[in-house]
PDB file of C-alpha atoms and ligand atoms in Angstrom:
ATOM      1  CA  MET J  51      14.091 -17.592   7.145  1.00 94.00           C
ATOM      2  CA  LEU J  52      12.319 -17.738   3.815  1.00 97.00           C
ATOM      3  CA  ILE J  53      11.096 -15.159   1.413  1.00 98.00           C
ATOM      4  CA  THR J  54       8.463 -15.566  -1.230  1.00 98.00           C
ATOM      5  CA  GLY J  55       6.568 -13.099  -3.851  1.00 98.00           C
ATOM      6  CA  LEU J  56       2.933 -13.655  -4.970  1.00 98.00           C
ATOM      7  CA  SER J  57       1.502 -12.231  -8.165  1.00 98.00           C
ATOM      8  CA  GLY J  58       1.482  -8.587  -6.762  1.00 98.00           C
ATOM      9  CA  SER J  59       4.940  -8.600  -5.413  1.00 98.00           C
ATOM     10  CA  ASN J  60       6.577  -6.897  -8.402  1.00 97.00           C
ATOM     11  CA  GLY J  61       9.484  -8.844  -8.111  1.00 97.00           C
ATOM     12  CA  LEU J  62      10.642  -7.268  -5.037  1.00 98.00           C
ATOM     13  CA  GLU J  63      11.490 -10.768  -3.204  1.00 98.00           C
ATOM     14  CA  VAL J  64      14.559 -11.441  -5.817  1.00 98.00           C
ATOM     15  CA  GLY J  65      16.281  -8.414  -4.600  1.00 97.00           C
ATOM     16  CA  LEU J  66      15.292  -8.485  -1.003  1.00 98.00           C
ATOM     17  CA  SER J  67      16.357 -12.108  -0.805  1.00 97.00           C
ATOM     18  CA  ARG J  68      19.815 -11.287  -2.183  1.00 97.00           C
ATOM     19  CA  VAL J  69      20.378  -8.160   0.104  1.00 96.00           C
ATOM     20  CA  VAL J  70      19.188  -9.935   3.382  1.00 95.00           C
ATOM     21  CA  ASN J  71      21.072 -13.189   2.112  1.00 94.00           C
ATOM     22  CA  LYS J  72      17.864 -15.564   2.769  1.00 93.00           C
ATOM     23  CA  GLU J  73      16.638 -18.285   0.428  1.00 95.00           C
ATOM     24  CA  LEU J  74      14.110 -17.373  -2.226  1.00 97.00           C
ATOM     25  CA  LEU J  75      10.985 -19.756  -1.955  1.00 97.00           C
ATOM     26  CA  PRO J  76       9.261 -20.486  -5.306  1.00 95.00           C
ATOM     27  CA  ILE J  77       5.509 -20.994  -4.976  1.00 97.00           C
ATOM     28  CA  GLU J  78       3.724 -22.628  -8.043  1.00 98.00           C
ATOM     29  CA  MET J  79       0.805 -20.216  -8.971  1.00 98.00           C
ATOM     30  CA  LYS J  80      -1.962 -20.819 -11.370  1.00 97.00           C
ATOM     31  CA  LEU J  81      -5.479 -19.723 -12.529  1.00 97.00           C
ATOM     32  CA  PHE J  82      -8.096 -22.513 -13.050  1.00 98.00           C
ATOM     33  CA  PRO J  83      -9.965 -22.020 -16.447  1.00 98.00           C
ATOM     34  CA  ASP J  84     -12.925 -20.268 -14.373  1.00 98.00           C
ATOM     35  CA  GLY J  85     -10.405 -17.843 -12.816  1.00 97.00           C
ATOM     36  CA  GLU J  86     -10.078 -19.491  -9.534  1.00 98.00           C
ATOM     37  CA  SER J  87      -6.510 -18.961  -7.846  1.00 98.00           C
ATOM     38  CA  TYR J  88      -4.304 -22.057  -7.015  1.00 98.00           C
ATOM     39  CA  ILE J  89      -1.272 -22.028  -5.182  1.00 98.00           C
ATOM     40  CA  ARG J  90       1.239 -24.759  -4.108  1.00 98.00           C
ATOM     41  CA  PHE J  91       4.402 -24.698  -2.045  1.00 98.00           C
ATOM     42  CA  VAL J  92       6.890 -26.768  -3.687  1.00 96.00           C
ATOM     43  CA  LYS J  93       9.172 -27.040  -0.734  1.00 95.00           C
ATOM     44  CA  ASP J  94       9.059 -28.087   2.910  1.00 97.00           C
ATOM     45  CA  VAL J  95       8.393 -24.745   5.143  1.00 97.00           C
ATOM     46  CA  ARG J  96       8.011 -26.510   8.410  1.00 98.00           C
ATOM     47  CA  GLY J  97       9.337 -24.729  11.332  1.00 97.00           C
ATOM     48  CA  GLU J  98      10.488 -22.015   8.953  1.00 97.00           C
ATOM     49  CA  ASP J  99       9.923 -18.034   9.397  1.00 97.00           C
ATOM     50  CA  LEU J 100       8.366 -17.013   6.015  1.00 98.00           C
ATOM     51  CA  ILE J 101       8.183 -13.610   4.571  1.00 98.00           C
ATOM     52  CA  ILE J 102       5.311 -13.291   1.994  1.00 98.00           C
ATOM     53  CA  ILE J 103       5.313 -10.273   0.000  1.00 98.00           C
ATOM     54  CA  GLN J 104       2.060  -9.176  -1.817  1.00 98.00           C
ATOM     55  CA  SER J 105       0.991  -5.569  -3.007  1.00 98.00           C
ATOM     56  CA  LEU J 106      -2.772  -5.265  -3.208  1.00 98.00           C
ATOM     57  CA  TYR J 107      -3.085  -3.615  -6.616  1.00 98.00           C
ATOM     58  CA  PRO J 108      -4.299  -3.784  -9.446  1.00 98.00           C
ATOM     59  CA  ASN J 109      -7.234  -6.615  -8.777  1.00 98.00           C
ATOM     60  CA  GLN J 110      -7.251  -5.990  -5.015  1.00 98.00           C
ATOM     61  CA  ASP J 111      -9.611  -8.731  -4.318  1.00 98.00           C
ATOM     62  CA  LYS J 112      -8.002 -11.238  -6.412  1.00 98.00           C
ATOM     63  CA  LYS J 113      -4.660 -10.328  -4.817  1.00 98.00           C
ATOM     64  CA  PHE J 114      -6.040 -10.489  -1.466  1.00 98.00           C
ATOM     65  CA  PHE J 115      -7.474 -13.736  -1.771  1.00 98.00           C
ATOM     66  CA  GLU J 116      -4.257 -15.147  -2.938  1.00 98.00           C
ATOM     67  CA  LEU J 117      -2.472 -13.820  -0.044  1.00 98.00           C
ATOM     68  CA  LEU J 118      -5.052 -15.600   2.247  1.00 98.00           C
ATOM     69  CA  LEU J 119      -4.458 -18.834   0.429  1.00 98.00           C
ATOM     70  CA  ALA J 120      -0.555 -18.301   1.142  1.00 98.00           C
ATOM     71  CA  VAL J 121      -0.861 -17.498   4.610  1.00 98.00           C
ATOM     72  CA  ASP J 122      -3.283 -20.003   5.582  1.00 98.00           C
ATOM     73  CA  THR J 123      -1.289 -22.828   3.819  1.00 98.00           C
ATOM     74  CA  ALA J 124       1.863 -21.792   5.105  1.00 98.00           C
ATOM     75  CA  LYS J 125       0.501 -22.066   8.544  1.00 98.00           C
ATOM     76  CA  ASP J 126      -1.172 -25.259   7.681  1.00 98.00           C
ATOM     77  CA  LEU J 127       2.182 -26.702   6.747  1.00 98.00           C
ATOM     78  CA  GLY J 128       3.772 -25.817   9.862  1.00 98.00           C
ATOM     79  CA  CYS J 129       5.627 -22.567   9.224  1.00 98.00           C
ATOM     80  CA  ARG J 130       6.698 -21.120  12.420  1.00 96.00           C
ATOM     81  CA  ARG J 131       5.952 -17.230  11.887  1.00 97.00           C
ATOM     82  CA  VAL J 132       4.367 -15.874   8.864  1.00 98.00           C
ATOM     83  CA  ILE J 133       5.455 -12.075   8.057  1.00 98.00           C
ATOM     84  CA  THR J 134       3.338 -10.447   5.492  1.00 98.00           C
ATOM     85  CA  ILE J 135       4.807  -7.385   3.497  1.00 98.00           C
ATOM     86  CA  ILE J 136       2.096  -5.528   1.855  1.00 99.00           C
ATOM     87  CA  PRO J 137       3.714  -2.557   0.396  1.00 99.00           C
ATOM     88  CA  TYR J 138       0.304  -1.029  -0.811  1.00 99.00           C
ATOM     89  CA  LEU J 139      -2.445  -1.872   1.521  1.00 98.00           C
ATOM     90  CA  ALA J 140      -5.628  -1.444  -0.432  1.00 98.00           C
ATOM     91  CA  TYR J 141      -8.976  -0.722   1.090  1.00 98.00           C
ATOM     92  CA  ALA J 142      -7.314   1.892   3.635  1.00 98.00           C
ATOM     93  CA  ARG J 143      -9.112   4.723   2.736  1.00 97.00           C
ATOM     94  CA  GLN J 144     -12.415   3.069   3.551  1.00 98.00           C
ATOM     95  CA  ASP J 145     -11.537   3.297   7.309  1.00 98.00           C
ATOM     96  CA  LYS J 146     -14.602   4.342   8.717  1.00 97.00           C
ATOM     97  CA  ARG J 147     -18.569   4.683   8.159  1.00 97.00           C
ATOM     98  CA  PHE J 148     -18.712   7.777   5.940  1.00 94.00           C
ATOM     99  CA  LEU J 149     -22.254   7.241   5.200  1.00 95.00           C
ATOM    100  CA  ASP J 150     -24.829   5.149   7.317  1.00 97.00           C
ATOM    101  CA  GLY J 151     -24.651   1.470   6.596  1.00 98.00           C
ATOM    102  CA  GLU J 152     -21.093   1.342   4.896  1.00 97.00           C
ATOM    103  CA  ALA J 153     -18.690  -1.086   5.275  1.00 98.00           C
ATOM    104  CA  ILE J 154     -15.452  -0.299   6.966  1.00 98.00           C
ATOM    105  CA  SER J 155     -13.249  -2.285   4.474  1.00 98.00           C
ATOM    106  CA  ILE J 156      -9.905  -1.907   6.019  1.00 98.00           C
ATOM    107  CA  LYS J 157     -11.333  -3.341   9.189  1.00 98.00           C
ATOM    108  CA  THR J 158     -12.667  -6.474   7.483  1.00 98.00           C
ATOM    109  CA  LEU J 159      -9.582  -6.870   5.581  1.00 98.00           C
ATOM    110  CA  LEU J 160      -7.176  -6.614   8.770  1.00 98.00           C
ATOM    111  CA  LYS J 161      -9.331  -8.776  10.907  1.00 98.00           C
ATOM    112  CA  THR J 162      -9.237 -11.528   8.244  1.00 98.00           C
ATOM    113  CA  LEU J 163      -5.367 -11.233   8.069  1.00 98.00           C
ATOM    114  CA  SER J 164      -5.531 -11.454  11.971  1.00 98.00           C
ATOM    115  CA  PHE J 165      -7.696 -14.546  11.959  1.00 98.00           C
ATOM    116  CA  ILE J 166      -5.823 -16.423   9.496  1.00 98.00           C
ATOM    117  CA  GLY J 167      -2.678 -16.244  11.400  1.00 97.00           C
ATOM    118  CA  VAL J 168      -0.482 -13.549  10.269  1.00 98.00           C
ATOM    119  CA  ASP J 169       2.129 -13.038  12.774  1.00 98.00           C
ATOM    120  CA  TYR J 170       3.701  -9.722  11.447  1.00 98.00           C
ATOM    121  CA  LEU J 171       2.266  -7.096   8.996  1.00 98.00           C
ATOM    122  CA  ILE J 172       4.579  -4.845   7.337  1.00 98.00           C
ATOM    123  CA  THR J 173       3.191  -2.073   5.051  1.00 99.00           C
ATOM    124  CA  ILE J 174       4.370   1.297   3.737  1.00 99.00           C
ATOM    125  CA  ASP J 175       2.570   4.599   4.386  1.00 98.00           C
ATOM    126  CA  ILE J 176      -0.755   3.365   5.236  1.00 98.00           C
ATOM    127  CA  HIS J 177      -3.513   5.818   4.662  1.00 98.00           C
ATOM    128  CA  LYS J 178      -4.138   6.263   8.424  1.00 98.00           C
ATOM    129  CA  GLU J 179      -1.691   4.612  10.788  1.00 98.00           C
ATOM    130  CA  GLU J 180      -4.514   4.230  13.555  1.00 98.00           C
ATOM    131  CA  SER J 181      -6.292   1.778  11.236  1.00 98.00           C
ATOM    132  CA  LEU J 182      -3.612  -0.844  12.147  1.00 98.00           C
ATOM    133  CA  LYS J 183      -5.547  -1.341  15.383  1.00 98.00           C
ATOM    134  CA  PHE J 184      -7.977  -3.385  13.458  1.00 98.00           C
ATOM    135  CA  PHE J 185      -5.028  -6.045  13.014  1.00 98.00           C
ATOM    136  CA  ASN J 186      -4.324  -8.030  15.884  1.00 97.00           C
ATOM    137  CA  GLY J 187      -0.738  -8.870  15.913  1.00 95.00           C
ATOM    138  CA  ASN J 188       2.588  -7.100  15.358  1.00 97.00           C
ATOM    139  CA  SER J 189       2.786  -4.389  12.462  1.00 98.00           C
ATOM    140  CA  MET J 190       4.988  -1.816  11.017  1.00 98.00           C
ATOM    141  CA  ASN J 191       4.055   1.022   8.864  1.00 98.00           C
ATOM    142  CA  LEU J 192       7.039   2.246   7.081  1.00 98.00           C
ATOM    143  CA  ASP J 193       7.960   6.099   6.610  1.00 98.00           C
ATOM    144  CA  PRO J 194       9.123   6.481   3.045  1.00 98.00           C
ATOM    145  CA  THR J 195      10.100  10.049   3.657  1.00 98.00           C
ATOM    146  CA  LYS J 196      13.916   9.277   3.419  1.00 98.00           C
ATOM    147  CA  LEU J 197      13.372   7.743   0.071  1.00 98.00           C
ATOM    148  CA  TYR J 198      11.676  10.874  -1.303  1.00 98.00           C
ATOM    149  CA  VAL J 199      14.408  12.921  -0.101  1.00 97.00           C
ATOM    150  CA  SER J 200      17.049  10.793  -1.945  1.00 96.00           C
ATOM    151  CA  LYS J 201      15.105  11.459  -5.119  1.00 96.00           C
ATOM    152  CA  LEU J 202      14.185  15.166  -4.520  1.00 96.00           C
ATOM    153  CA  TYR J 203      17.329  16.410  -3.086  1.00 92.00           C
ATOM    154  CA  GLY J 204      19.404  18.515  -5.585  1.00 91.00           C
ATOM    155  CA  VAL J 205      16.562  18.537  -8.177  1.00 94.00           C
ATOM    156  CA  VAL J 206      14.284  21.133  -6.418  1.00 94.00           C
ATOM    157  CA  LYS J 207      15.522  24.421  -5.157  1.00 87.00           C
ATOM    158  CA  ASN J 208      14.073  26.487  -2.331  1.00 88.00           C
ATOM    159  CA  PRO J 209      10.813  24.512  -2.679  1.00 96.00           C
ATOM    160  CA  VAL J 210       7.402  25.094  -0.992  1.00 97.00           C
ATOM    161  CA  VAL J 211       6.062  21.403  -0.075  1.00 97.00           C
ATOM    162  CA  VAL J 212       2.182  21.405  -0.676  1.00 97.00           C
ATOM    163  CA  ALA J 213      -0.120  18.709   1.177  1.00 97.00           C
ATOM    164  CA  PRO J 214      -3.186  18.652  -0.958  1.00 95.00           C
ATOM    165  CA  ASP J 215      -5.344  17.841   2.113  1.00 95.00           C
ATOM    166  CA  GLN J 216      -5.306  17.635   5.778  1.00 94.00           C
ATOM    167  CA  GLY J 217      -4.272  13.981   5.708  1.00 95.00           C
ATOM    168  CA  ALA J 218      -1.013  14.803   3.958  1.00 97.00           C
ATOM    169  CA  LEU J 219       0.049  17.474   6.536  1.00 97.00           C
ATOM    170  CA  ASP J 220       2.293  15.198   8.179  1.00 97.00           C
ATOM    171  CA  LYS J 221       4.098  13.998   5.051  1.00 98.00           C
ATOM    172  CA  ALA J 222       4.646  17.577   4.044  1.00 97.00           C
ATOM    173  CA  VAL J 223       5.843  18.604   7.304  1.00 97.00           C
ATOM    174  CA  LYS J 224       8.445  15.664   7.505  1.00 97.00           C
ATOM    175  CA  LEU J 225       9.539  16.197   3.987  1.00 98.00           C
ATOM    176  CA  SER J 226      10.001  19.924   4.358  1.00 97.00           C
ATOM    177  CA  LYS J 227      12.216  19.455   7.489  1.00 96.00           C
ATOM    178  CA  LEU J 228      14.578  17.103   5.583  1.00 95.00           C
ATOM    179  CA  LEU J 229      14.818  19.426   2.640  1.00 94.00           C
ATOM    180  CA  LEU J 230      16.850  22.453   2.993  1.00 85.00           C
ATOM    181  CA  ASN J 231      15.353  25.753   2.741  1.00 84.00           C
ATOM    182  CA  SER J 232      11.742  24.648   2.182  1.00 93.00           C
ATOM    183  CA  THR J 233       8.597  25.767   3.663  1.00 95.00           C
ATOM    184  CA  TYR J 234       5.034  23.818   3.529  1.00 96.00           C
ATOM    185  CA  VAL J 235       1.474  24.820   3.119  1.00 95.00           C
ATOM    186  CA  VAL J 236      -1.639  22.629   3.575  1.00 95.00           C
ATOM    187  CA  PHE J 237      -4.933  22.768   1.424  1.00 94.00           C
ATOM    188  CA  ARG J 238      -8.383  21.603   2.630  1.00 91.00           C
ATOM    189  CA  LYS J 239     -10.055  19.299   0.399  1.00 89.00           C
ATOM    190  CA  PHE J 240     -14.003  18.587   0.188  1.00 89.00           C
ATOM    191  CA  ARG J 241     -14.994  15.399  -1.368  1.00 84.00           C
ATOM    192  CA  ASP J 242     -18.585  14.526  -2.355  1.00 87.00           C
ATOM    193  CA  ARG J 243     -19.055  11.243  -0.701  1.00 82.00           C
ATOM    194  CA  VAL J 244     -21.728  10.305  -3.272  1.00 86.00           C
ATOM    195  CA  THR J 245     -20.298  11.561  -6.510  1.00 87.00           C
ATOM    196  CA  GLY J 246     -16.545  11.489  -5.586  1.00 82.00           C
ATOM    197  CA  SER J 247     -16.153  14.955  -6.733  1.00 86.00           C
ATOM    198  CA  ILE J 248     -13.705  16.999  -5.039  1.00 85.00           C
ATOM    199  CA  ARG J 249     -12.963  20.991  -4.563  1.00 88.00           C
ATOM    200  CA  HIS J 250     -10.186  22.604  -2.632  1.00 84.00           C
ATOM    201  CA  GLU J 251     -10.491  25.557  -0.570  1.00 83.00           C
ATOM    202  CA  VAL J 252      -8.215  28.587  -1.938  1.00 79.00           C
ATOM    203  CA  VAL J 253      -5.215  29.278   0.079  1.00 81.00           C
ATOM    204  CA  ASP J 254      -3.419  32.508  -0.468  1.00 82.00           C
ATOM    205  CA  VAL J 255       0.194  30.952  -0.910  1.00 85.00           C
ATOM    206  CA  ASP J 256       3.086  32.722  -2.428  1.00 91.00           C
ATOM    207  CA  VAL J 257       4.915  30.262  -4.862  1.00 94.00           C
ATOM    208  CA  SER J 258       5.856  32.747  -7.489  1.00 94.00           C
ATOM    209  CA  GLY J 259       9.021  31.745  -9.206  1.00 95.00           C
ATOM    210  CA  ARG J 260       9.524  28.835  -6.725  1.00 95.00           C
ATOM    211  CA  ASP J 261       9.631  25.100  -7.121  1.00 96.00           C
ATOM    212  CA  VAL J 262       6.772  23.339  -5.500  1.00 97.00           C
ATOM    213  CA  ILE J 263       6.466  19.598  -4.376  1.00 98.00           C
ATOM    214  CA  ILE J 264       3.049  18.289  -3.942  1.00 98.00           C
ATOM    215  CA  VAL J 265       3.094  14.997  -1.820  1.00 98.00           C
ATOM    216  CA  ASP J 266       0.433  12.649  -1.031  1.00 98.00           C
ATOM    217  CA  ASP J 267       0.183   8.905  -0.044  1.00 98.00           C
ATOM    218  CA  ILE J 268      -2.080   7.557  -2.912  1.00 98.00           C
ATOM    219  CA  ILE J 269      -2.794   9.035  -6.476  1.00 98.00           C
ATOM    220  CA  SER J 270      -5.736   7.436  -7.862  1.00 98.00           C
ATOM    221  CA  THR J 271      -7.794   9.408 -10.265  1.00 96.00           C
ATOM    222  CA  GLY J 272      -5.337  12.220 -10.276  1.00 97.00           C
ATOM    223  CA  GLY J 273      -8.115  14.665  -9.323  1.00 94.00           C
ATOM    224  CA  THR J 274      -6.558  16.017  -6.376  1.00 95.00           C
ATOM    225  CA  VAL J 275      -3.249  16.589  -7.645  1.00 97.00           C
ATOM    226  CA  ALA J 276      -4.416  18.112 -10.905  1.00 97.00           C
ATOM    227  CA  ASN J 277      -6.595  20.497  -9.002  1.00 94.00           C
ATOM    228  CA  ILE J 278      -3.937  21.900  -6.827  1.00 95.00           C
ATOM    229  CA  ALA J 279      -1.220  21.831  -9.363  1.00 97.00           C
ATOM    230  CA  SER J 280      -3.432  24.165 -11.840  1.00 96.00           C
ATOM    231  CA  TYR J 281      -4.083  26.551  -9.050  1.00 95.00           C
ATOM    232  CA  LEU J 282      -0.432  26.762  -7.991  1.00 96.00           C
ATOM    233  CA  ARG J 283       0.687  27.157 -11.825  1.00 96.00           C
ATOM    234  CA  GLU J 284      -1.830  30.156 -12.030  1.00 95.00           C
ATOM    235  CA  LYS J 285      -0.075  31.645  -9.073  1.00 95.00           C
ATOM    236  CA  GLY J 286       3.216  31.521 -10.837  1.00 96.00           C
ATOM    237  CA  ALA J 287       4.971  28.489  -9.360  1.00 96.00           C
ATOM    238  CA  SER J 288       8.160  27.452 -11.412  1.00 95.00           C
ATOM    239  CA  ASN J 289       8.304  23.737 -11.528  1.00 97.00           C
ATOM    240  CA  ILE J 290       5.876  21.478  -9.904  1.00 98.00           C
ATOM    241  CA  TYR J 291       6.982  17.992  -8.626  1.00 98.00           C
ATOM    242  CA  VAL J 292       4.679  15.397  -7.339  1.00 98.00           C
ATOM    243  CA  VAL J 293       5.673  12.409  -4.961  1.00 98.00           C
ATOM    244  CA  CYS J 294       3.521   9.828  -3.857  1.00 98.00           C
ATOM    245  CA  SER J 295       3.822   6.453  -2.268  1.00 99.00           C
ATOM    246  CA  HIS J 296       1.317   4.621  -4.181  1.00 98.00           C
ATOM    247  CA  GLY J 297       0.715   5.616  -7.638  1.00 98.00           C
ATOM    248  CA  LEU J 298      -2.470   3.868  -8.820  1.00 98.00           C
ATOM    249  CA  PHE J 299      -3.082   6.178 -11.856  1.00 98.00           C
ATOM    250  CA  VAL J 300      -6.444   4.964 -12.788  1.00 98.00           C
ATOM    251  CA  GLY J 301      -7.472   5.743 -16.473  1.00 98.00           C
ATOM    252  CA  GLU J 302      -6.229   8.970 -17.723  1.00 98.00           C
ATOM    253  CA  ALA J 303      -4.907  10.143 -14.222  1.00 98.00           C
ATOM    254  CA  LEU J 304      -1.247  10.668 -15.560  1.00 98.00           C
ATOM    255  CA  SER J 305      -2.250  12.869 -18.563  1.00 98.00           C
ATOM    256  CA  LYS J 306      -4.443  14.739 -16.473  1.00 98.00           C
ATOM    257  CA  ILE J 307      -1.474  15.449 -13.961  1.00 98.00           C
ATOM    258  CA  TYR J 308       0.895  16.524 -16.698  1.00 98.00           C
ATOM    259  CA  SER J 309      -1.667  18.474 -18.514  1.00 98.00           C
ATOM    260  CA  SER J 310      -2.160  20.512 -15.158  1.00 98.00           C
ATOM    261  CA  GLY J 311       1.480  21.837 -15.350  1.00 97.00           C
ATOM    262  CA  VAL J 312       3.315  19.196 -13.385  1.00 98.00           C
ATOM    263  CA  SER J 313       6.846  18.898 -14.484  1.00 98.00           C
ATOM    264  CA  ARG J 314       7.663  15.250 -13.084  1.00 98.00           C
ATOM    265  CA  VAL J 315       6.150  12.600 -11.270  1.00 98.00           C
ATOM    266  CA  TYR J 316       7.644  10.192  -8.743  1.00 98.00           C
ATOM    267  CA  SER J 317       6.122   7.193  -6.978  1.00 98.00           C
ATOM    268  CA  LEU J 318       7.245   4.391  -4.881  1.00 98.00           C
ATOM    269  CA  ASN J 319       7.202   1.107  -6.696  1.00 98.00           C
ATOM    270  CA  THR J 320       4.737  -0.345  -4.154  1.00 98.00           C
ATOM    271  CA  VAL J 321       2.417  -1.031  -7.317  1.00 98.00           C
ATOM    272  CA  PRO J 322       3.276  -1.436 -11.039  1.00 98.00           C
ATOM    273  CA  LEU J 323       3.812   2.198 -12.593  1.00 98.00           C
ATOM    274  CA  PRO J 324       3.239   3.393 -15.937  1.00 98.00           C
ATOM    275  CA  VAL J 325       5.822   5.176 -18.196  1.00 98.00           C
ATOM    276  CA  GLY J 326       5.986   8.768 -17.335  1.00 98.00           C
ATOM    277  CA  VAL J 327       6.395   7.947 -13.614  1.00 98.00           C
ATOM    278  CA  GLU J 328       9.765   7.993 -12.020  1.00 98.00           C
ATOM    279  CA  PRO J 329      10.001   4.984  -9.551  1.00 98.00           C
ATOM    280  CA  ILE J 330      11.489   5.132  -6.100  1.00 98.00           C
ATOM    281  CA  ASP J 331      12.902   1.776  -5.142  1.00 98.00           C
ATOM    282  CA  ILE J 332      11.374   0.575  -1.686  1.00 98.00           C
ATOM    283  CA  THR J 333      13.968  -2.350  -1.416  1.00 98.00           C
ATOM    284  CA  PRO J 334      16.218  -0.320   0.962  1.00 98.00           C
ATOM    285  CA  LEU J 335      13.242   0.603   3.220  1.00 98.00           C
ATOM    286  CA  LEU J 336      12.060  -3.058   3.324  1.00 98.00           C
ATOM    287  CA  THR J 337      15.595  -4.247   3.671  1.00 98.00           C
ATOM    288  CA  GLU J 338      15.816  -2.321   7.059  1.00 98.00           C
ATOM    289  CA  ALA J 339      12.606  -3.564   8.307  1.00 98.00           C
ATOM    290  CA  ILE J 340      13.204  -7.132   7.847  1.00 97.00           C
ATOM    291  CA  LEU J 341      16.612  -6.707   9.355  1.00 96.00           C
ATOM    292  CA  SER J 342      15.287  -5.167  12.316  1.00 96.00           C
ATOM    293  CA  LEU J 343      13.280  -8.216  13.060  1.00 94.00           C
ATOM    294  CA  ASN J 344      16.120 -10.283  13.548  1.00 85.00           C
ATOM    295  CA  LEU J 345      14.623 -13.325  12.119  1.00 82.00           C
ATOM    296  CA  THR J 346      16.980 -16.516  11.737  1.00 74.00           C
TER     297      THR J 346
HETATM  298  C1  R5P B 256      -7.173  10.682   0.221  1.00 73.63           C
HETATM  299  O1  R5P B 256      -7.558  11.219   1.235  1.00 73.63           O
HETATM  300  C2  R5P B 256      -5.818  10.165  -0.328  1.00 73.63           C
HETATM  301  O2  R5P B 256      -4.968  10.645   0.541  1.00 73.63           O
HETATM  302  C3  R5P B 256      -5.685  10.941  -1.790  1.00 73.63           C
HETATM  303  O3  R5P B 256      -5.558  12.238  -1.692  1.00 73.63           O
HETATM  304  C4  R5P B 256      -6.676  10.441  -2.682  1.00 73.63           C
HETATM  305  O4  R5P B 256      -6.940   9.016  -2.750  1.00 73.63           O
HETATM  306  C5  R5P B 256      -6.146  10.966  -4.168  1.00 73.63           C
HETATM  307  O5  R5P B 256      -7.239  10.413  -4.984  1.00 73.63           O
HETATM  308  P1  R5P B 256      -7.262  11.105  -6.612  1.00 73.63           P
HETATM  309  O6  R5P B 256      -5.931  10.995  -7.148  1.00 73.63           O
HETATM  310  O7  R5P B 256      -8.491  10.393  -6.888  1.00 73.63           O
HETATM  311  O8  R5P B 256      -7.786  12.505  -6.270  1.00 73.63           O
END
């Protein structure tokens, strides 16, 4: 078995190859002057099981195409099985036709990965697990709750875990179960599909003098978290912590979040993170997943 990382791997392949004791495969990568991607395998991969790590942010489309080049070439060169680890699977939020005529982007992405021959797909906390039905092969969606707990345990006291929308409810329930003496609450979020603006339904929650953890899968513009955090601050919450799986932090997202009264922000390192966000390393989660595949 060989492990390699493309331009969106965030260097995860280095630690992983050490921990699972498998060879790191170097890949030559460059851009042509006009911006087209080039990749070349510099070692024979015939008959090998190959793990390719590529997260799809930033520059989702570029990173995706690079992944297609790598998978297709690996298959062409005679790899036995190709396992792709995509810590952040972009396009997962466009999982249905919200407005007539829209693309179901995650379907297109996963159909393409199936078509070029990905044998196994591993991702972390995909926006909706049922989207994996569009992938025609084996897949694993890794649950990061244990990693969240390893960071938050001992930091937060008697917290209220907050799901900022229905989609985050499961996450809040799981997190609250693993944190002692915690409760959870869920808000309803309404998003205008045309303008993208959001509003939350008011929930009469007693957070006075208590720590709060807002948990979500993705933070993009920060609007969802900032909206809820301001409200909870007004209701007298003590410390407000935010934990997410994929911290994209577009534009001023992070300063918006801190201005809303948040004390600390944690994110898995599925994508590159800005200063001001405490990273949670996904290496242990990926190690467990790789070992469970029993590759040779
Ligand atoms: C959407 O349902 C997701 O789970 C997140 O709540 C959303 O992507 C957050 O976006 P933003 O940070 O732009 O509010």
